[in-house]
Coordinates of C-alpha atoms in Angstrom, one line a residue:
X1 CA -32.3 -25.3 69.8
X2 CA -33.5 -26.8 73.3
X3 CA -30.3 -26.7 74.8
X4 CA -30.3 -22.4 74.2
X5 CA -33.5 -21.8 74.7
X6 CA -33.2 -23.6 77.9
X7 CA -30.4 -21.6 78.8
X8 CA -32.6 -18.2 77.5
X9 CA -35.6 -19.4 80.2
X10 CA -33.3 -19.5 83.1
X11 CA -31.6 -16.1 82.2
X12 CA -34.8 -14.7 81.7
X13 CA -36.4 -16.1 85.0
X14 CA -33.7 -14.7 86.8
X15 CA -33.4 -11.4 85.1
X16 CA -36.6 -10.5 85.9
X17 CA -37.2 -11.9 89.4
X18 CA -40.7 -12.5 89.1
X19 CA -42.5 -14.6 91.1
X20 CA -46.5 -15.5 92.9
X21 CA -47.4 -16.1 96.2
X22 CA -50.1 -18.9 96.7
X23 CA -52.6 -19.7 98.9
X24 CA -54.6 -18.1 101.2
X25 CA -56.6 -15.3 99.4
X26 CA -56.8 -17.2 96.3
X27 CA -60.9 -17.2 95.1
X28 CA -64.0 -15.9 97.2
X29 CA -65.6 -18.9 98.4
X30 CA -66.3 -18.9 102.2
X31 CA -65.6 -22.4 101.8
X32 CA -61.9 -22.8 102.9
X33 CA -60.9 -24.4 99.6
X34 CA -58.9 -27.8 99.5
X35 CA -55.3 -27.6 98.4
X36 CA -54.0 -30.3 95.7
X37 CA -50.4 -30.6 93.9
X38 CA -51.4 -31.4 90.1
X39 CA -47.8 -32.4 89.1
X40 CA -46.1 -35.1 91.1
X41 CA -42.8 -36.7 91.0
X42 CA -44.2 -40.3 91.3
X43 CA -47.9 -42.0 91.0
X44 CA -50.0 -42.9 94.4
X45 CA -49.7 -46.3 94.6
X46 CA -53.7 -47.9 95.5
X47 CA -56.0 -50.1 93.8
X48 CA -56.0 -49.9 90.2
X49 CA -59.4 -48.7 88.7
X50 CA -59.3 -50.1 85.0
X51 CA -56.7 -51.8 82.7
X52 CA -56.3 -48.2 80.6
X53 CA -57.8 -44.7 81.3
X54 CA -58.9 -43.5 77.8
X55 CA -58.5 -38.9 77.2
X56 CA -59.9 -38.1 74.2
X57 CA -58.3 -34.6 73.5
X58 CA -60.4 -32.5 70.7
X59 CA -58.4 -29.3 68.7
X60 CA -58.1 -27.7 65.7
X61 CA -55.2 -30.3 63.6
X62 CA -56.7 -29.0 60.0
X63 CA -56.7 -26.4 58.3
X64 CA -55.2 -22.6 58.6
X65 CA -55.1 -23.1 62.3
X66 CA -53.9 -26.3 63.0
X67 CA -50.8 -25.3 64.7
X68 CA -53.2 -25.0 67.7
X69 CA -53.8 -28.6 68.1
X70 CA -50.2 -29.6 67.7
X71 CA -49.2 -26.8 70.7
X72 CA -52.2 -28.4 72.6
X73 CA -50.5 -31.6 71.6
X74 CA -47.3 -31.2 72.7
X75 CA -48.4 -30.3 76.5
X76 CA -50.6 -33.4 76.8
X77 CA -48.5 -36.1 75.2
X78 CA -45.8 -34.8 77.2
X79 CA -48.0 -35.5 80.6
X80 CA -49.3 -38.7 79.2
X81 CA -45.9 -40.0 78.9
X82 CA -44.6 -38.6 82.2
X83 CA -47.4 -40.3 84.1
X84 CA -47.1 -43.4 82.4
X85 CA -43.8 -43.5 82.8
X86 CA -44.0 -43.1 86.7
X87 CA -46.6 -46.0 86.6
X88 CA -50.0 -44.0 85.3
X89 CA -52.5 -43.5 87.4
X90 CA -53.0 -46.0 90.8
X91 CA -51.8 -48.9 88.4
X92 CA -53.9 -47.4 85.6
X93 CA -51.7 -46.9 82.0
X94 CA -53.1 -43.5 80.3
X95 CA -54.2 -43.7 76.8
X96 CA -54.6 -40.0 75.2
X97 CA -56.8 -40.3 71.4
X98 CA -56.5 -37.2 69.6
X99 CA -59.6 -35.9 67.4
X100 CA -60.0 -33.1 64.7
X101 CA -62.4 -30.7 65.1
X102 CA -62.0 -28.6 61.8
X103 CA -63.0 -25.5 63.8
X104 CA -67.1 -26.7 63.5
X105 CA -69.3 -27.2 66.3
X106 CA -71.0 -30.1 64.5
X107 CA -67.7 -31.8 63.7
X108 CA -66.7 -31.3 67.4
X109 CA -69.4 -32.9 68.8
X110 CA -69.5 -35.7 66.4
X111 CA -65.7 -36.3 67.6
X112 CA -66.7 -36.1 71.3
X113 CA -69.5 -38.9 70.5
X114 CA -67.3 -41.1 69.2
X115 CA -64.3 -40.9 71.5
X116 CA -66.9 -41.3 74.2
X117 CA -69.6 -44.2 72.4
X118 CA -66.8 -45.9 70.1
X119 CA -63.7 -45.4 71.6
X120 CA -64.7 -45.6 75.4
X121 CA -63.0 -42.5 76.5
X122 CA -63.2 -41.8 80.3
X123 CA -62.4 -38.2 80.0
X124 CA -62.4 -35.1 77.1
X125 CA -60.1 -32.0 77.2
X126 CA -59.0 -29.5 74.6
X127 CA -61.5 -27.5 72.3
X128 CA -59.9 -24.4 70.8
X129 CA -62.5 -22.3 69.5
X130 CA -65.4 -20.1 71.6
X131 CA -67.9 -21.3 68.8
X132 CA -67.2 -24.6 69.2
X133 CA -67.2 -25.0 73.1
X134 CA -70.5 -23.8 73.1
X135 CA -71.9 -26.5 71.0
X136 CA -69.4 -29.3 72.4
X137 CA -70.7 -28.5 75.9
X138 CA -74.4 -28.9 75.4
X139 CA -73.6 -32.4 75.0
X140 CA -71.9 -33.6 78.1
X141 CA -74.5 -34.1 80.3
X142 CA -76.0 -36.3 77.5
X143 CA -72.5 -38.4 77.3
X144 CA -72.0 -38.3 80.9
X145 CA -68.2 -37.4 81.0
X146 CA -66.1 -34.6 82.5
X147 CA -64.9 -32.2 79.8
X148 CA -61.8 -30.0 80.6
X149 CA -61.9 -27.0 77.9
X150 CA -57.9 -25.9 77.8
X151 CA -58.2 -23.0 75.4
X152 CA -61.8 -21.3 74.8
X153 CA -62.6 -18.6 76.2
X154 CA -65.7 -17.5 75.7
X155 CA -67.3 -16.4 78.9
X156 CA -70.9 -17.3 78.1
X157 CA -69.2 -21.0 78.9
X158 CA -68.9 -21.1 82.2
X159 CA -71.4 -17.9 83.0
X160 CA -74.3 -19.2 80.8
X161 CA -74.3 -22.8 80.2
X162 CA -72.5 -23.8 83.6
X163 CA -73.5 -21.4 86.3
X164 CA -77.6 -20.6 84.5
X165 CA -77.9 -23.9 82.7
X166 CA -76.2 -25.9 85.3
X167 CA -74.5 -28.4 83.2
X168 CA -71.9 -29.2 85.8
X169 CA -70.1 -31.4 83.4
X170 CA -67.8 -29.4 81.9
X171 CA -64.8 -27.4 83.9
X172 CA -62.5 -25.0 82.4
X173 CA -58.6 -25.2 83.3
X174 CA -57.6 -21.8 80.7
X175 CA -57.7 -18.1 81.8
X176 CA -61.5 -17.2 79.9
X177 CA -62.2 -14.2 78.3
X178 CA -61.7 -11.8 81.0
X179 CA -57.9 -11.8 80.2
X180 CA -59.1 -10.3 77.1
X181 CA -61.3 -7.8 78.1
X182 CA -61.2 -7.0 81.4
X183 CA -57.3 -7.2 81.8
X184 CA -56.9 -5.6 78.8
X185 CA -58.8 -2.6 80.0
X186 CA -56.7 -2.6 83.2
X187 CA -53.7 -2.5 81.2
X188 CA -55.2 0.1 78.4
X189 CA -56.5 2.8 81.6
X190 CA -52.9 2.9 82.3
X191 CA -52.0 4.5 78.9
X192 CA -52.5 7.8 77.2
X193 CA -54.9 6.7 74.3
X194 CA -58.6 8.3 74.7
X195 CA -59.6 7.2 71.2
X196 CA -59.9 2.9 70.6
X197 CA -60.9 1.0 67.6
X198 CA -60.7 -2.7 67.7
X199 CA -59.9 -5.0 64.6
X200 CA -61.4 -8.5 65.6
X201 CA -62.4 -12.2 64.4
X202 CA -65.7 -12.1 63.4
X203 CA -67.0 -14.5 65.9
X204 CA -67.7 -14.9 69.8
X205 CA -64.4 -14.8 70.8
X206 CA -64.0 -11.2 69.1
X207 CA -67.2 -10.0 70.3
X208 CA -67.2 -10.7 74.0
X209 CA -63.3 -9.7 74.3
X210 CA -64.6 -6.2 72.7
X211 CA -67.8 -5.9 74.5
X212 CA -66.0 -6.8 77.8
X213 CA -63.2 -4.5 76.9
X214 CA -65.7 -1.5 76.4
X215 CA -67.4 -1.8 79.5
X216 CA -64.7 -1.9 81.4
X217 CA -62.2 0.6 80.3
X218 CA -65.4 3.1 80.3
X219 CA -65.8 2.3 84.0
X220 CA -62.2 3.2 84.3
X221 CA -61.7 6.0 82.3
X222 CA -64.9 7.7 81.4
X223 CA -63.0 10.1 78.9
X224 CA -62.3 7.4 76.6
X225 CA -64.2 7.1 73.1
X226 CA -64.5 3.6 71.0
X227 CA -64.7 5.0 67.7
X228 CA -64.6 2.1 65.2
X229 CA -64.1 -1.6 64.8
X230 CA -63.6 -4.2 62.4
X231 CA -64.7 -7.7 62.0
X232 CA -62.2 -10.4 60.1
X233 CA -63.5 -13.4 58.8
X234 CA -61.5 -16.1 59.9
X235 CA -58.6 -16.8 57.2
X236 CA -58.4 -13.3 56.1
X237 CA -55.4 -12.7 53.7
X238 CA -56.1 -9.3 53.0
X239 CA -56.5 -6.6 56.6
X240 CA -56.0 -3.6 54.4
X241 CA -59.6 -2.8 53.7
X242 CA -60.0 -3.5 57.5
X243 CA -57.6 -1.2 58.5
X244 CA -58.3 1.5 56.1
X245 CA -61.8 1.7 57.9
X246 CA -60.4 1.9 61.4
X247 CA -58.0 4.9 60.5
X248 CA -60.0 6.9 59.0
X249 CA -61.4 6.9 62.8
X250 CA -58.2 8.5 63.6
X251 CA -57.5 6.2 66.7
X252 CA -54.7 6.7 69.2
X253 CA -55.1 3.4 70.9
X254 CA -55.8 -0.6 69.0
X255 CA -56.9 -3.4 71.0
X256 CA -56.8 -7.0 69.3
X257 CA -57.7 -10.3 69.9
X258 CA -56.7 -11.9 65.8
X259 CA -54.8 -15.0 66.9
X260 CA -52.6 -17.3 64.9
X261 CA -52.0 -17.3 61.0
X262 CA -55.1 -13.9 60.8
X263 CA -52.9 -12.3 63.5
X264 CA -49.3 -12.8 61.6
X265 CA -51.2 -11.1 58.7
X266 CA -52.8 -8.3 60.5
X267 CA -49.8 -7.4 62.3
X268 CA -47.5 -7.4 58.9
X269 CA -50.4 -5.5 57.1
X270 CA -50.2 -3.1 60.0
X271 CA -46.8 -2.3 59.6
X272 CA -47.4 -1.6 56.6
X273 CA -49.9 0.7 56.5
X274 CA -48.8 3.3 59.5
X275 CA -51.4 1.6 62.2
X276 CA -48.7 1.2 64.8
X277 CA -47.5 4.8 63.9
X278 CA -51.1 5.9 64.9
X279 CA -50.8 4.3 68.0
X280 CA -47.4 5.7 68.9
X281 CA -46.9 7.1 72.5
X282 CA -43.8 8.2 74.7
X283 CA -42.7 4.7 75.9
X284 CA -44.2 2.0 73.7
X285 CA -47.7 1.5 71.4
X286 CA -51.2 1.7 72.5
X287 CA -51.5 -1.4 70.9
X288 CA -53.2 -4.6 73.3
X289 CA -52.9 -8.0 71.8
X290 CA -54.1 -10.6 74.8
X291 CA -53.2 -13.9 73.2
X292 CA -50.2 -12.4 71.0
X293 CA -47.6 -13.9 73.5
X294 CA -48.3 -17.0 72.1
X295 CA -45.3 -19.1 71.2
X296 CA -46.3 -19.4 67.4
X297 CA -46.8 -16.1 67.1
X298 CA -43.3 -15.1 68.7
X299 CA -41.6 -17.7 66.5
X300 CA -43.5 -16.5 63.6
X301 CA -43.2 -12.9 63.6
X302 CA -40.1 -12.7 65.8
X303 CA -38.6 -9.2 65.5
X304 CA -41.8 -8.0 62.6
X305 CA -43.9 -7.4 65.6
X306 CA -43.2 -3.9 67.0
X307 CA -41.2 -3.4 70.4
X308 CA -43.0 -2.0 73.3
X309 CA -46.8 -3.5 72.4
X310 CA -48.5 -4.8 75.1
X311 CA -49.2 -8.8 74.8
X312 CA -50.2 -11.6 77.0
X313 CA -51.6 -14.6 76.6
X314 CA -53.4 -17.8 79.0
X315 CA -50.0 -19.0 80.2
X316 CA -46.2 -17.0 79.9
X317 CA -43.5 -20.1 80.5
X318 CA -41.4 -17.0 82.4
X319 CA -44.6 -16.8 85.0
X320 CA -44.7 -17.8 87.7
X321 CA -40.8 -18.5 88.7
X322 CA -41.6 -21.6 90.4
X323 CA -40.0 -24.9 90.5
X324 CA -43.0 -26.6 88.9
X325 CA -42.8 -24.0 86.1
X326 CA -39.0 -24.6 85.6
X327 CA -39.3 -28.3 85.6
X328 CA -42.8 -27.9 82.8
X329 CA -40.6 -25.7 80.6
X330 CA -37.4 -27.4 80.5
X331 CA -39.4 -30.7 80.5
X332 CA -41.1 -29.1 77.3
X333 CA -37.7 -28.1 75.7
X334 CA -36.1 -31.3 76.2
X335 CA -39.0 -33.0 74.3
X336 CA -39.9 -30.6 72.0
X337 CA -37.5 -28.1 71.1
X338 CA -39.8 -25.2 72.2
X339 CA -41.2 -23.4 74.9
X340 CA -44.8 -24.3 75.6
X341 CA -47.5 -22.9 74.6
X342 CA -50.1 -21.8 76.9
X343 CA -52.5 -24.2 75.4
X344 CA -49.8 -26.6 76.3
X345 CA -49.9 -25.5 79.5
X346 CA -53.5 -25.8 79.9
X347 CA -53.4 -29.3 78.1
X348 CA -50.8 -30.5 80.7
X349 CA -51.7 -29.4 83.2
X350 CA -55.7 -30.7 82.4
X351 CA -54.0 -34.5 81.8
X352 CA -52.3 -34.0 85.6
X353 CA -55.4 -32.8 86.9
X354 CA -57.8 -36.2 86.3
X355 CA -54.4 -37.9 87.7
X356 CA -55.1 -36.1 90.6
X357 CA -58.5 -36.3 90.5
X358 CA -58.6 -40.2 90.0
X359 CA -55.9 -40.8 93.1
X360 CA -58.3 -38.5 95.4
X361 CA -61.2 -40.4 94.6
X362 CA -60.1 -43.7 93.5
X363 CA -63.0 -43.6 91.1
X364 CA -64.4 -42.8 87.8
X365 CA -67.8 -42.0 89.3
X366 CA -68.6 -38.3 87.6
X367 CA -70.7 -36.8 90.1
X368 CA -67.7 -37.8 92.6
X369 CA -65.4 -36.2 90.6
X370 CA -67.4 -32.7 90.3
X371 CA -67.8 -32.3 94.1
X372 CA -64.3 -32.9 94.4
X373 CA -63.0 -30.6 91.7
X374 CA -65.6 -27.9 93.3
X375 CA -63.6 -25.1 94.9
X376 CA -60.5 -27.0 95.0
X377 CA -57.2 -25.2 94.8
X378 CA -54.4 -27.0 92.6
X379 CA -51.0 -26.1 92.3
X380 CA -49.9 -26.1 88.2
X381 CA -47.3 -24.3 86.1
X382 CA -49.0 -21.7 86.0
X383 CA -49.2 -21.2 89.4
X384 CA -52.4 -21.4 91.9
X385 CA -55.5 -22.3 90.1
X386 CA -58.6 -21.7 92.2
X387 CA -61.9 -24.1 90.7
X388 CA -64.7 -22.2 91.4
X389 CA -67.7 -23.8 92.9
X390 CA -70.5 -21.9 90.9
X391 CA -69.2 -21.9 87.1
X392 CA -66.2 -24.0 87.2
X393 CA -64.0 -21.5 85.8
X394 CA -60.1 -21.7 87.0
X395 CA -58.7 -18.6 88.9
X396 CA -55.7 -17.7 88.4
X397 CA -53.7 -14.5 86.7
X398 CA -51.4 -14.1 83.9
X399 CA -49.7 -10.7 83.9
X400 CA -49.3 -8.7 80.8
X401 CA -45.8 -7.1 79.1
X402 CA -44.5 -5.3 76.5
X403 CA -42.2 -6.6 73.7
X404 CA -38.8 -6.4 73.4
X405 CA -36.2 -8.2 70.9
X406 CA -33.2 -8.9 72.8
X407 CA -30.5 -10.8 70.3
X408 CA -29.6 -12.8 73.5
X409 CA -32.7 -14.5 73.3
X410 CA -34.4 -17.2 70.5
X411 CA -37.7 -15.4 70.6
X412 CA -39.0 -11.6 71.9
X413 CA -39.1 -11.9 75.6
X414 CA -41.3 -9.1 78.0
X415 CA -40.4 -6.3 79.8
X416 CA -42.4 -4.6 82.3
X417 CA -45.0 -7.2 83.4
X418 CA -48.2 -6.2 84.4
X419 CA -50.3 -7.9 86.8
X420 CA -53.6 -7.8 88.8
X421 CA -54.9 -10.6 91.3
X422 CA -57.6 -12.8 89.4
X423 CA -59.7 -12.3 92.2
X424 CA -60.0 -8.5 91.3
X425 CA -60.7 -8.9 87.6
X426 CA -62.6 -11.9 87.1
X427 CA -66.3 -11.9 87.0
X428 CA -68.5 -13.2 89.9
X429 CA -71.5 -15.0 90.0
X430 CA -74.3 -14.1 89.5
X431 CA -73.1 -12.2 86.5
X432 CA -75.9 -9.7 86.3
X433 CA -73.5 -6.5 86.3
X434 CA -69.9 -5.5 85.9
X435 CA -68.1 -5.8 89.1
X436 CA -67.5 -2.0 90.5
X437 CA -63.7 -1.1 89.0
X438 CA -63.3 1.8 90.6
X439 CA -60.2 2.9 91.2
X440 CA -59.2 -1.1 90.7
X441 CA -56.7 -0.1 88.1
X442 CA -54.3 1.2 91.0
X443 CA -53.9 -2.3 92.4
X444 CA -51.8 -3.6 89.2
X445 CA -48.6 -4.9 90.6
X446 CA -45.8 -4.3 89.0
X447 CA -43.3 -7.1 87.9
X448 CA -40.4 -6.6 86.6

């Protein structure tokens, strides 16, 4: 299986030609920020700052969604092993300790005690869930240690607790909920729906990805009506009653942030019951699912989710067509047998980053680390990732596509990739207001 769907990711690359220019540009700061290379071929050789440097990496490896933590998993290890392969880090062997956090805030931050009090981690990344970020993150400053979230997205993170509450402590590597809202509105003012409903989890994640999505789109396209939602529990087995409620709203357009197992039921239970013939246009479905290019989704539903729906997620392994990107995929194939994840992305990409972070500084002073981190630029996978000063919030895009089952390929692949310049559709401090989108929606770049 690695060996042809190594071979799909290079016809792919190539097929669609796709590719991002970095540097200058990249954030807002008038602070010219400092360029770093997260991946490196070989460790900086200096003096070595501690016999083992301890990551304690907290997901969800229990339960309905434990999936996520093995795709986190897979990205981490796989940098672990590199670096310690090369040498680790200025002498340094890298020890990664993985922790369940069954979904719950309180379980969470008992982990992220004990990985820190018990286990003497110098570091924490992962965290999976919007609910639980928010609780895990109170406590850093009491623990004193840099936490790198690799897959939450909740906004009220990095706008709320960072920027307001100042708890500089905690930095976030993974495209945050703006992907889901504001992104999705760019991509949704594009198509002919007037009339959106939302079916959602019923939790933080669901509500700011709708609440964004509403504002936005309305700035865009003031003729547009929301005219019903829905709120899934997580580990719904049954949508229909769900989906019943939206269409009797009569909707022409569906935008959905369900994720993992919920989202393989909602999207069969769709099929089902005609909610992708409602959203039916000339050239596809007015049907927005941010995180539904995820790999287990693709694997899991395969050629059961509709051609033509419009799907991104916090990493696509076709995006950018870089070298780094080709040598993270096929590193990633060789190991595992599948294309990473974007959590895996986010998770390897956080492991390279303390690398970096500990050769810069050759230290494991925290308040060193944060001022060095501040408006730095890094070069990952996933292309150009600008650390903003003021919330600690990553910048970078991650275009949107439409589906399309191609028998050439082991999984769906994209066509038609959508995508706008983070800059121009992330939020900016000091969050008070919606940025002005007018007329934004014209600067999507088409690619492919």
């Amino acid at each position: 299986m690695a060996e042809m769907t190594r071979r799909d990711f290079i016809k792919y690359a190539a097929a669609l030609g796709i590719g991002l220019a970095v540097g200058g540009g990249i954030g807002y700061s008038l602070k010219k920020p400092e360029v770093q290379v997260v991946k490196e071929s070989a460790s900086v050789v200096g003096e070595k700052i501690k016999e083992t440097i301890k990551i304690g990496h907290i997901a969800i490896f229990s339960g309905p969604f434990s999936t996520y933590g093995e795709l986190q998993k897979r990205g981490s290890l796989l940098a672990v092993e590199e670096i310690n392969k090369e040498g680790g880090i200025l002498g340094s062997k890298v020890e990664i300790i993985y922790r369940d956090s069954a979904a719950k805030p309180a379980e969470a931050v008992k982990q992220v005690r004990s990985l820190v009090e018990s286990e003497g981690c110098d570091f924490i990344i992962g965290i999976d869930s919007s609910g639980v970020v928010l609780g895990v993150a109170e406590v850093m400053p009491e623990v004193n240690k840099l936490l790198f979230v690799t897959h939450a997205a909740t906004h009220k993170l990095t706008e709320e607790l960072v920027y307001k509450k100042g708890i500089k402590e905690v930095f976030r590597i993974a495209v945050p909920v703006y992907q889901d809202g504001i992104m999705a509105a760019f991509i949704a003012s594009q198509l002919p729906a007037t009339k959106w409903a939302c079916v959602h989890p019923d939790y933080e994640y669901g509500y700011a990805s709708w609440e964004l999505f509403k504002k936005t789109l309305s700035k865009l396209r003031p003729d547009v009506e929301f005219v019903g939602e829905a709120w899934a529990k997580i580990g719904t087995t049954d949508f229909t009653p769900l989906i019943s409620s939206v269409m009797e709203k009569k909707p022409d357009g569906i935008h959905t942030v369900e994720w993992g197992v919920d989202l393989f039921t909602f999207v069969r239970q769709a099929k089902q019951t005609g909610l992708f013939d409602a959203v039916k246009y000339d050239g596809g479905y007015a049907w927005i699912n941010p995180m539904g290019y995820s790999i287990d989704a693709m694997e899991a539903l395969a050629t059961e989710y509709p051609e033509n729906c419009w799907v991104s997620g916090r990493y696509l392994w076709v995006y950018p067509d870089t070298p780094l990107n080709r040598k993270f995929v096929k590193a990633h194939l060789d190991k595992w047998g599948h294309f990473p994840a974007y959590s895996g992305e986010t998770s390897y990409t956080a492991v390279y980053l303390i690398k970096k972070l500990i050769e810069l500084t050759k230290t494991l002073d925290i308040d060193t680390h944060i001022k060095t981190l501040e408006d730095m630029v890094v070069f990952s996978p996933a292309g150009a990732r600008y650390i903003r000063k003021e919330d600690h919030q990553a910048m970078y895009e991650v275009p949107y596509g439409q589906i399309k089952h191609d028998p050439n390929y082991s999984i769906p692949v994209l066509t038609n990739l959508q995508a706008v310049p983070a800059e121009e559709y992330y939020r900016y401090p000091p969050f008070e207001e919606m940025p002005p989108y007018k007329e934004l929606y014209k600067k999507i770049v088409t690619k492919a």
